Short mmCIF file of C-alpha atoms in Angstrom, two decimals:
data_model
loop_
_atom_site.label_atom_id
_atom_site.label_comp_id
_atom_site.label_asym_id
_atom_site.label_seq_id
_atom_site.Cartn_x
_atom_site.Cartn_y
_atom_site.Cartn_z
CA MET A 7 247.73 158.42 87.54
CA SER A 8 250.98 158.88 88.07
CA GLY A 9 253.06 162.24 88.08
CA TRP A 10 254.37 162.74 84.59
CA LEU A 11 251.25 162.00 82.86
CA THR A 12 249.86 164.42 84.66
CA ARG A 13 252.87 167.26 83.72
CA THR A 14 252.28 166.30 80.36
CA LYS A 15 248.49 166.65 80.46
CA GLN A 16 249.10 170.30 81.96
CA TRP A 17 251.93 171.00 79.44
CA ILE A 18 249.15 170.11 76.41
CA GLY A 19 246.68 171.99 78.01
CA SER A 20 249.12 175.03 78.70
CA THR A 21 250.42 174.67 74.84
CA LEU A 22 246.64 174.27 73.23
CA GLN A 23 245.22 177.14 75.99
CA LEU A 24 242.43 174.26 76.60
CA PRO A 25 240.79 174.49 80.54
CA ASP A 26 242.14 172.26 82.81
CA ASP A 27 239.43 170.92 84.25
CA LEU A 28 238.50 169.61 80.85
CA LEU A 29 241.58 167.79 80.20
CA LEU A 30 242.37 166.52 83.78
CA ASP A 31 238.99 165.36 84.45
CA LEU A 32 238.89 167.88 87.45
CA PRO A 33 235.95 169.17 89.29
CA ARG A 34 234.76 172.65 88.75
CA VAL A 35 232.87 174.53 91.72
CA THR A 36 230.85 177.21 91.61
CA TRP A 37 230.27 179.11 94.83
CA ILE A 38 227.09 181.43 94.58
CA GLY A 39 226.62 183.39 97.56
CA SER A 40 226.50 181.35 100.40
CA PHE A 41 223.65 179.31 99.73
CA LEU A 42 224.30 177.49 96.34
CA LEU A 43 226.97 175.49 95.34
CA HIS A 44 227.44 173.77 91.92
CA ILE A 45 230.01 171.15 91.30
CA GLU A 46 230.71 169.90 88.05
CA ASN A 47 232.43 166.73 87.20
CA HIS A 48 231.96 165.06 90.54
CA LYS A 49 232.37 161.35 91.15
CA GLY A 50 229.87 160.55 93.62
CA LEU A 51 228.75 161.25 97.00
CA VAL A 52 230.49 160.04 100.01
CA LYS A 53 228.74 161.56 103.19
CA VAL A 54 225.21 163.56 103.05
CA GLU A 55 224.58 164.72 106.67
CA LYS A 56 222.60 167.93 107.66
CA LYS A 57 225.83 169.63 108.32
CA CYS A 58 228.24 168.15 106.11
CA ILE A 59 228.33 166.96 102.71
CA SER A 60 231.23 164.82 101.26
CA VAL A 61 231.68 164.73 97.18
CA ARG A 62 234.11 162.26 95.68
CA VAL A 63 236.05 164.09 92.90
CA TYR A 64 239.05 163.05 90.63
CA ASP A 65 241.76 163.34 93.06
CA GLY A 66 240.09 163.71 96.48
CA MET A 67 237.36 164.67 98.32
CA ILE A 68 235.22 168.18 98.51
CA GLU A 69 233.88 168.66 101.82
CA ILE A 70 231.34 171.29 102.19
CA ASN A 71 230.14 172.26 106.13
CA GLY A 72 227.41 174.39 106.84
CA ASP A 73 223.94 174.18 108.19
CA LEU A 74 220.70 172.49 106.46
CA LEU A 75 222.21 171.37 103.38
CA HIS A 76 220.60 169.38 100.95
CA ILE A 77 221.38 168.46 97.68
CA GLN A 78 219.00 169.57 94.95
CA SER A 79 220.02 167.43 91.97
CA MET A 80 222.28 164.93 91.20
CA VAL A 81 222.34 164.36 87.59
CA ALA A 82 225.05 162.90 85.60
CA ASP A 83 228.04 165.39 86.36
CA GLU A 84 226.52 167.96 87.84
CA LEU A 85 225.10 168.37 91.60
CA VAL A 86 223.81 171.50 93.19
CA ILE A 87 223.91 171.80 96.73
CA LYS A 88 221.74 174.46 98.93
CA GLY A 89 221.81 175.24 102.18
CA ASP A 90 223.77 177.77 104.23
CA ILE A 91 227.25 176.88 103.14
CA ALA A 92 229.79 177.58 105.89
CA GLN A 93 233.11 176.32 104.40
CA VAL A 94 234.02 174.10 101.22
CA GLU A 95 237.22 172.13 102.03
CA TYR A 96 239.51 170.33 99.04
CA ILE A 97 240.92 167.23 100.62
CA GLN A 98 243.29 166.07 98.42
CA GLN A 99 244.62 162.81 97.76
CA GLN A 100 246.94 161.39 95.30
CA GLY A 101 245.23 159.38 92.62
CA GLY A 102 241.96 159.89 94.21
CA GLU A 103 242.52 157.17 96.52
CA LYS A 104 242.11 157.55 100.17
CA LYS A 105 245.65 157.36 102.00
CA MET B 26 202.32 153.96 78.27
CA LYS B 27 202.76 153.63 81.78
CA GLN B 28 206.56 153.59 81.40
CA LYS B 29 206.67 157.13 79.72
CA LEU B 30 204.48 159.31 82.00
CA PRO B 31 206.47 161.29 84.16
CA GLY B 32 206.44 160.62 88.16
CA THR B 33 208.51 160.66 90.74
CA VAL B 34 209.11 158.02 94.09
CA GLN B 35 210.45 159.23 97.14
CA VAL B 36 212.93 157.02 98.39
CA THR B 37 214.35 156.47 101.71
CA VAL B 38 217.44 154.45 102.34
CA LYS B 39 218.52 153.53 105.96
CA GLY B 40 222.03 151.83 106.27
CA ARG B 41 225.47 152.49 107.09
CA ALA B 42 226.23 151.85 103.51
CA TYR B 43 223.84 154.57 101.75
CA PRO B 44 226.68 155.99 100.22
CA VAL B 45 227.64 152.83 98.40
CA VAL B 46 223.71 152.96 97.16
CA LEU B 47 224.00 156.58 96.21
CA GLN B 48 227.53 155.94 94.19
CA ARG B 49 225.68 153.02 92.14
CA LEU B 50 222.98 154.72 91.32
CA HIS B 51 225.39 157.57 90.36
CA GLN B 52 227.06 155.25 88.06
CA GLN B 53 223.98 154.14 86.41
CA SER B 54 223.82 158.05 85.71
CA VAL B 55 220.08 157.89 87.18
CA PRO B 56 219.32 161.44 88.11
CA LEU B 57 218.54 162.17 91.88
CA HIS B 58 216.65 165.25 93.08
CA GLY B 59 216.29 166.83 96.78
CA ILE B 60 218.75 164.51 98.54
CA THR B 61 218.46 164.92 102.25
CA SER B 62 219.79 163.35 105.49
CA SER B 63 216.64 162.51 107.09
CA GLY B 64 218.68 161.24 110.14
CA ASP B 65 221.60 159.13 111.33
CA ASN B 66 222.84 156.99 108.24
CA GLU B 67 219.82 157.78 106.83
CA VAL B 68 218.90 159.38 103.42
CA GLN B 69 215.99 160.70 101.76
CA PHE B 70 215.74 161.69 97.82
CA TYR B 71 213.53 161.47 94.84
CA LEU B 72 213.72 159.44 91.67
CA SER B 73 211.66 158.69 88.71
CA TYR B 74 209.35 156.19 88.73
CA GLN B 75 211.22 154.85 85.84
CA SER B 76 214.59 154.50 87.57
CA LEU B 77 212.82 152.21 90.41
CA GLN B 78 214.53 149.06 88.80
CA THR B 79 218.02 150.39 88.96
CA LEU B 80 217.53 151.23 92.40
CA ARG B 81 216.56 147.75 93.31
CA LYS B 82 220.03 146.79 91.68
CA ALA B 83 221.94 149.52 93.51
CA VAL B 84 220.63 148.56 96.98
CA PHE B 85 221.87 144.69 96.70
CA LYS B 86 223.69 143.31 99.36
CA THR B 87 224.23 146.90 100.71
CA GLY B 88 222.49 145.76 103.80
CA CYS B 89 220.80 148.99 103.62
CA LYS B 90 216.59 149.17 103.73
CA ILE B 91 214.26 150.91 101.28
CA HIS B 92 211.36 152.77 102.09
CA LEU B 93 209.14 153.85 98.93
CA LYS B 94 206.78 156.98 99.22
CA ARG B 95 204.64 158.10 96.53
CA GLY B 96 205.62 161.21 94.97
CA GLN B 97 203.90 163.58 92.61
CA GLY B 98 203.76 163.18 88.66
CA LEU B 99 201.03 162.74 86.45
CA ILE B 100 200.86 158.92 86.49
CA TYR B 101 199.48 159.31 90.13
CA GLU B 102 196.83 161.77 88.70
CA ILE B 103 196.00 159.11 86.17
CA GLU B 104 195.94 156.41 88.60
CA ASN B 105 193.87 158.34 90.25
CA LEU B 106 191.44 159.08 87.52
CA PHE B 107 190.79 155.04 87.39
CA ASN B 108 190.04 154.51 90.96
CA PHE B 109 186.59 153.95 92.14
CA LYS B 110 186.11 156.85 94.40
CA SER B 111 186.89 159.40 91.38
CA PHE B 112 185.01 156.92 89.16
CA ILE B 113 181.81 157.76 90.94
CA VAL B 114 182.55 161.26 91.43
CA TRP B 115 183.22 161.66 87.33
CA LEU B 116 179.91 159.70 87.10
CA LEU B 117 178.02 162.14 89.40
CA VAL B 118 179.83 165.07 87.40
CA ALA B 119 178.23 163.20 84.23
CA ILE B 120 174.73 162.97 85.55
CA VAL B 121 174.68 166.60 86.74
CA LEU B 122 176.08 168.24 83.32
CA VAL B 123 173.37 166.06 81.38
CA MET B 124 170.76 166.82 83.68
CA GLY B 125 172.08 170.32 83.87
CA SER B 126 171.87 170.62 79.96
CA THR B 127 168.46 169.26 79.84
CA ARG B 128 167.04 172.38 81.33
CA PHE B 129 168.22 174.63 78.23
CA LEU B 130 167.11 175.16 75.14
CA TRP B 131 169.23 173.41 72.44
CA ALA B 132 167.10 173.38 68.95
CA ILE B 133 163.93 175.35 67.64
CA GLU B 134 162.22 173.46 64.84
CA LEU B 135 159.45 174.80 62.69
CA GLU B 136 156.89 173.01 61.51
CA GLY B 137 154.19 173.53 58.40
CA ALA B 138 153.54 176.88 56.33
CA THR B 139 155.37 177.92 53.72
CA PRO B 140 159.26 178.71 54.46
CA GLU B 141 159.05 182.33 54.30
CA THR B 142 156.81 182.12 57.25
CA ARG B 143 158.72 179.74 58.85
CA GLN B 144 162.13 182.24 58.37
CA GLU B 145 159.77 185.22 59.63
CA VAL B 146 158.78 183.28 62.54
CA GLY B 147 162.33 182.42 63.36
CA GLU B 148 163.32 185.83 63.49
CA ALA B 149 160.72 186.63 65.64
CA LEU B 150 161.48 184.02 68.28
CA ARG B 151 164.86 184.73 68.43
CA ASP B 152 164.12 188.47 69.02
CA GLN B 153 161.64 187.39 71.87
CA GLY B 154 164.81 185.46 73.54
CA PHE B 155 164.41 182.13 72.36
CA LEU B 156 168.10 181.54 71.30
CA PHE B 157 169.84 178.25 71.67
CA GLY B 158 171.08 177.84 74.98
CA THR B 159 168.93 179.84 76.77
CA LEU B 160 167.31 178.30 80.05
CA LYS B 161 163.75 177.07 79.59
CA ARG B 162 162.39 178.64 82.59
CA LYS B 163 163.30 182.03 81.33
CA LEU B 164 161.57 181.54 78.10
CA PRO B 165 158.36 183.49 77.57
CA ALA B 166 155.20 181.00 77.95
CA GLU B 167 152.91 180.35 74.69
CA ASP B 168 150.36 182.59 75.47
CA GLN B 169 152.67 185.41 75.98
CA ILE B 170 154.77 184.60 72.86
CA ALA B 171 151.54 183.91 70.57
CA PRO B 172 149.80 187.23 70.16
CA VAL B 173 153.23 189.11 69.80
CA LEU B 174 153.75 186.52 66.82
CA TYR B 175 150.08 186.74 65.19
CA ASP B 176 150.70 190.62 65.67
CA GLU B 177 154.09 190.71 63.71
CA ILE B 178 153.38 188.16 61.05
CA GLU B 179 150.16 188.22 59.24
CA GLN B 180 150.18 185.18 57.31
CA LEU B 181 150.20 183.21 60.97
CA SER B 182 146.87 182.23 62.06
CA TRP B 183 147.92 179.55 64.76
CA MET B 184 151.01 178.60 66.10
CA GLY B 185 151.44 175.96 68.96
CA LEU B 186 154.73 175.06 71.20
CA GLU B 187 155.61 171.61 72.13
CA TRP B 188 158.56 170.77 74.26
CA ARG B 189 160.29 167.57 72.58
CA GLY B 190 163.16 167.17 75.29
CA THR B 191 165.39 170.08 74.73
CA LYS B 192 163.91 170.68 71.54
CA LEU B 193 160.90 172.89 70.75
CA VAL B 194 158.87 172.06 67.89
CA VAL B 195 156.85 175.14 66.69
CA HIS B 196 153.47 174.07 64.89
CA LEU B 197 152.49 176.77 62.18
CA LYS B 198 149.38 177.25 60.54
CA GLU B 199 149.10 179.92 57.73
CA LYS B 200 146.15 181.84 56.76
CA GLN B 201 144.60 180.39 53.40
CA GLY B 202 143.89 182.35 51.05
CA ILE B 203 143.69 186.06 51.03
CA THR B 204 141.72 187.62 53.73
CA ILE B 205 139.51 190.54 52.87
CA ASN B 206 138.00 192.89 55.19
CA GLU B 207 134.49 192.81 53.81
CA GLN B 208 133.13 195.84 53.48
CA LEU B 209 129.47 195.37 53.31
CA THR B 210 127.38 198.12 51.36
CA PRO B 211 123.98 198.99 52.22
CA SER B 212 121.61 196.19 50.85
CA HIS B 213 118.24 194.96 51.11
CA ILE B 214 117.19 191.56 50.72
CA VAL B 215 114.75 190.15 48.10
CA ALA B 216 113.33 187.09 47.59
CA ALA B 217 115.20 184.73 44.99
CA LYS B 218 112.16 181.96 44.59
CA LYS B 219 108.62 182.15 44.59
CA GLY B 220 107.19 180.93 47.99
CA THR B 221 105.79 181.19 51.27
CA ILE B 222 107.77 182.69 54.36
CA GLN B 223 107.68 180.42 57.22
CA SER B 224 110.03 182.07 59.52
CA MET B 225 112.74 185.01 59.53
CA ASN B 226 115.95 185.89 61.18
CA ILE B 227 116.90 188.87 60.59
CA GLU B 228 120.11 190.29 61.92
CA SER B 229 120.14 193.78 60.33
CA GLY B 230 117.36 195.46 58.18
CA GLN B 231 113.77 196.09 58.64
CA ALA B 232 111.23 193.50 57.80
CA VAL B 233 109.08 194.49 55.09
CA GLU B 234 106.85 191.10 54.59
CA ASN B 235 105.43 188.92 57.35
CA VAL B 236 105.22 185.24 58.16
CA ASN B 237 102.70 183.35 55.95
CA SER B 238 102.79 186.09 53.05
CA VAL B 239 103.52 184.87 49.71
CA VAL B 240 106.66 186.77 47.95
CA LYS B 241 107.39 186.78 44.54
CA LYS B 242 110.75 186.33 43.03
CA GLY B 243 112.33 189.61 43.42
CA GLN B 244 110.03 190.85 45.82
CA LEU B 245 111.42 193.16 48.61
CA ILE B 246 111.27 191.00 52.19
CA VAL B 247 113.90 193.07 54.07
CA THR B 248 114.97 196.79 53.48
CA GLY B 249 117.72 198.14 54.22
CA LEU B 250 116.87 201.41 55.07
CA VAL B 251 116.37 201.64 58.70
CA GLY B 252 114.62 204.69 60.83
CA ARG B 253 111.94 207.05 61.02
CA GLU B 254 110.99 208.51 57.74
CA GLU B 255 112.49 211.63 57.77
CA ASP B 256 115.65 210.14 59.13
CA LYS B 257 116.27 207.18 57.50
CA HIS B 258 119.61 205.49 57.28
CA ALA B 259 121.07 202.80 54.90
CA VAL B 260 122.48 199.48 56.48
CA PRO B 261 123.91 196.12 54.98
CA SER B 262 120.92 193.63 55.59
CA LYS B 263 121.53 190.03 56.85
CA GLY B 264 119.03 187.27 57.61
CA VAL B 265 117.77 184.20 56.84
CA VAL B 266 114.22 183.98 55.07
CA MET B 267 112.95 180.78 55.23
CA ALA B 268 110.04 179.99 52.72
CA GLU B 269 107.85 177.27 51.51
CA THR B 270 108.89 176.69 47.85
CA TRP B 271 107.68 174.19 45.34
CA TYR B 272 109.45 172.06 42.82
CA GLU B 273 108.12 169.74 39.93
CA VAL B 274 110.24 166.58 39.09
CA ASN B 275 110.01 164.78 35.91
CA VAL B 276 111.90 161.69 36.01
CA SER B 277 111.72 158.64 33.87
CA ILE B 278 112.84 154.92 34.54
CA PRO B 279 113.38 152.27 32.19
CA GLU B 280 111.72 148.94 33.33
CA GLN B 281 114.35 146.80 32.61
CA LEU B 282 117.60 147.31 34.75
CA THR B 283 120.69 145.84 34.07
CA ARG B 284 122.82 145.27 36.99
CA GLU B 285 126.15 143.61 37.42
CA ALA B 286 126.59 141.43 40.26
CA LEU B 287 129.73 139.47 41.79
CA THR B 288 129.96 135.55 41.29
CA GLY B 289 132.31 135.13 44.20
CA LYS B 290 134.97 133.93 41.99
CA GLU B 291 138.27 135.53 41.69
CA LYS B 292 141.42 135.08 39.48
CA LYS B 293 145.04 137.14 40.46
CA LYS B 294 147.11 138.19 38.25
CA PHE B 295 150.75 139.24 39.19
CA VAL B 296 152.73 141.83 37.18
CA PHE B 297 156.50 142.28 38.25
CA GLN B 298 158.07 145.65 37.76
CA VAL B 299 161.79 146.94 37.25
CA GLY B 300 162.11 150.29 36.60
CA ASN B 301 160.06 150.35 33.31
CA ILE B 302 160.10 146.89 32.36
CA LYS B 303 157.32 144.83 33.48
CA THR B 304 156.93 140.93 33.10
CA PRO B 305 153.86 139.61 31.26
CA PRO B 306 150.79 138.69 33.66
CA LEU B 307 151.41 135.70 35.45
CA SER B 308 148.40 133.56 36.79
CA PHE B 309 147.82 130.71 38.80
CA SER B 310 144.49 129.62 37.76
CA ARG B 311 143.56 128.85 34.10
CA GLU B 312 139.87 129.71 34.52
CA SER B 313 138.87 132.50 32.28
CA PHE B 314 136.22 134.70 33.11
CA VAL B 315 133.42 136.18 30.43
CA GLN B 316 132.89 139.40 32.20
CA PHE B 317 134.76 140.42 35.35
CA ALA B 318 135.51 143.45 37.20
CA GLU B 319 139.42 144.31 37.99
CA GLU B 320 141.31 145.61 40.60
CA GLU B 321 144.88 146.62 40.78
CA VAL B 322 147.22 146.92 43.84
CA VAL B 323 150.75 147.88 43.65
CA ALA B 324 153.01 147.72 46.06
CA PRO B 325 156.83 147.68 46.46
CA LEU B 326 158.18 143.71 46.56
CA LYS B 327 159.45 142.90 50.42
CA ILE B 328 161.47 140.09 51.66
CA PHE B 329 161.61 140.23 55.39
CA GLY B 330 160.56 143.49 55.79
CA ILE B 331 163.12 144.69 53.15
CA LYS B 332 161.93 146.72 50.29
CA LEU B 333 163.49 145.44 46.66
CA PRO B 334 163.43 147.77 44.02
CA VAL B 335 160.46 145.50 42.46
CA GLN B 336 156.94 146.63 42.19
CA LYS B 337 154.72 143.89 42.31
CA HIS B 338 151.14 144.39 40.80
CA VAL B 339 148.66 142.20 41.95
CA ILE B 340 145.50 142.59 39.48
CA SER B 341 142.49 141.02 41.12
CA MET B 342 139.62 139.77 38.87
CA TYR B 343 136.46 139.13 40.05
CA GLU B 344 133.68 137.67 37.80
CA THR B 345 130.36 139.47 37.54
CA VAL B 346 127.18 138.20 35.95
CA ARG B 347 125.23 140.90 34.47
CA THR B 348 121.44 140.43 34.97
CA GLN B 349 118.55 141.88 34.00
CA THR B 350 115.79 142.76 36.31
CA LYS B 351 112.34 143.92 35.89
CA VAL B 352 111.04 146.86 37.77
CA ASP B 353 107.48 146.96 38.78
CA LEU B 354 105.88 150.40 39.55
CA ALA B 355 106.20 150.55 43.22
CA GLU B 356 109.93 150.12 42.82
CA ALA B 357 109.92 152.37 40.09
CA LYS B 358 108.45 155.14 42.19
CA LYS B 359 110.81 154.52 45.30
CA ILE B 360 113.73 155.06 42.65
CA GLY B 361 112.14 157.76 41.25
CA LEU B 362 111.37 159.46 44.29
CA SER B 363 114.86 159.19 45.84
CA VAL B 364 116.25 160.63 42.63
CA ALA B 365 113.64 163.52 42.46
CA ARG B 366 114.64 164.40 46.36
CA GLU B 367 118.31 164.23 46.05
CA GLU B 368 118.13 166.62 42.85
CA VAL B 369 115.89 169.13 44.58
CA LEU B 370 118.28 168.75 48.08
CA SER B 371 121.17 169.49 45.59
CA ILE B 372 119.22 173.00 44.57
CA ILE B 373 118.00 174.15 47.80
CA GLY B 374 121.48 173.54 49.86
CA GLY B 375 122.41 172.77 53.13
CA LYS B 376 119.70 174.64 54.94
CA GLY B 377 116.73 173.40 53.44
CA ARG B 378 114.67 170.49 53.76
CA ILE B 379 111.71 168.47 51.81
CA GLU B 380 108.57 168.74 53.61
CA GLN B 381 106.12 167.10 51.18
CA GLU B 382 106.58 165.16 48.53
CA LYS B 383 103.45 164.00 46.18
CA PHE B 384 103.37 161.96 42.92
CA LEU B 385 101.20 164.17 40.24
CA HIS B 386 101.30 161.98 37.22
CA GLU B 387 102.91 158.53 36.39
CA GLN B 388 102.75 157.00 32.80
CA ASN B 389 104.29 153.81 31.26
CA GLU B 390 105.44 154.58 27.95
CA ASN B 391 108.02 152.49 25.40
CA GLY B 392 109.28 150.41 28.41
CA LYS B 393 109.88 153.65 30.43
CA VAL B 394 108.05 154.68 33.75
CA LYS B 395 107.44 158.48 33.51
CA LEU B 396 107.00 160.17 36.79
CA THR B 397 105.91 163.53 37.71
CA ILE B 398 106.74 164.24 41.10
CA TYR B 399 106.09 167.34 43.19
CA LEU B 400 108.04 168.36 46.13
CA GLN B 401 107.49 171.11 48.88
CA ALA B 402 110.57 172.00 50.50
CA ILE B 403 111.31 174.66 52.90
CA GLU B 404 114.76 176.71 52.00
CA ASP B 405 116.57 179.84 52.58
CA ILE B 406 115.39 182.42 50.13
CA ALA B 407 117.08 185.24 51.18
CA LYS B 408 119.33 187.27 48.48
CA VAL B 409 121.34 190.43 49.31
CA GLN B 410 120.63 193.40 46.76
CA PRO B 411 123.07 196.07 47.40
CA PHE B 412 121.61 199.49 46.41
CA SER B 413 123.79 202.93 46.99
CA GLU B 414 122.51 205.65 48.75
CA GLU B 415 122.49 208.26 46.36
CA THR B 416 119.87 206.53 44.11
CA ARG B 417 117.04 206.06 47.05
CA GLU B 418 114.30 208.11 46.91
#
């Protein structure tokens, strides 16, 4: 998606007072304490390991580091990750593609 | 049915391209649960039984290996139900249930007596612990329950318990008529007839006459006043006094006797009846009898053991011939004697017997034989005669 389209969408969103995640297909991440992470609007899994889980999102990846991680459920656009979550990293890639 | 039951499968995907498998499953929007990594390049998750098909497509050409393991869910439980082991278990359970249930009382059936008595007995039994679903062992025995019931229900004269499987059948007999507690009043025994006393069997009272004494009708044989002269008290007399009595019987027998005898010829007529409508009698033979005896048998018509609503009357006609036989004196005497005996026996009742018989007189008159027969019988002549104590002396 080119830059101007994104900007236009952002402008429409701000004018109509719509949440950005709906309009731009962006993920919404809810982190509860250190043990539960709720990711909406994900695009799939990239890596599943005990210490690291990578989730594909619209414009990049979300990498979760921690210990004893596991995915409780993956239903449609929702993902619930459990475990001792130490770090959540948003790795942005332009257009959702790897550089 | 199998398609709709809930159930999960544990899937282990092994291979470097496991993210591709997950990605494809996600694209097919297959819900996954409990995704964990179980080793290097190995991931484990649960998915519903119904989405196994999609999994196969997802793994296609990724070079990954999958292992399936049984998860949990109703589908497996039901499968378990139908395998042989559990079949045996259920069979045993059923047998135990049936055997167990036979140890209980399930029904009480009352037979005989009037509905009122049955109702009363039913209530009394309930009070005694005969309730549905109680253990047979814990029920009181027949000899325990019977006296209680006899006590409680006056009308009951007899009861019997019978087990028919789990059903208890109680047979009841009611007292017939009204029971009177006989209050015997003081009484004498007098002679009902003239006769010679042969034997006496006195239960209560004091004999006045002796054996071999001749008594007239109404003469006192046993007195109800017992005791010494000064101190007599009245009792009801009871006893049997067998005495010799005499009867004279006059019998007249005609010399000509008409008898009807069967010739052996038989004819049958059939009448069919539906409701109140009868067919005319149907007969297969053309013989006609001048004299005949008829016999009718009615039975429902049956075909192959099935009753039809048709009544079948079978009228059997037997041809008879009326013969007249002449009776000579010896035969007439025989007949007369048997008639006389019968008559006397009917008078003297069950305890009596005939001792001696004698022809006193025989006369042939107007085609009839007239006989006078003397019969000596032994019978009970005791007749209870009550008296009131106030009137004595």
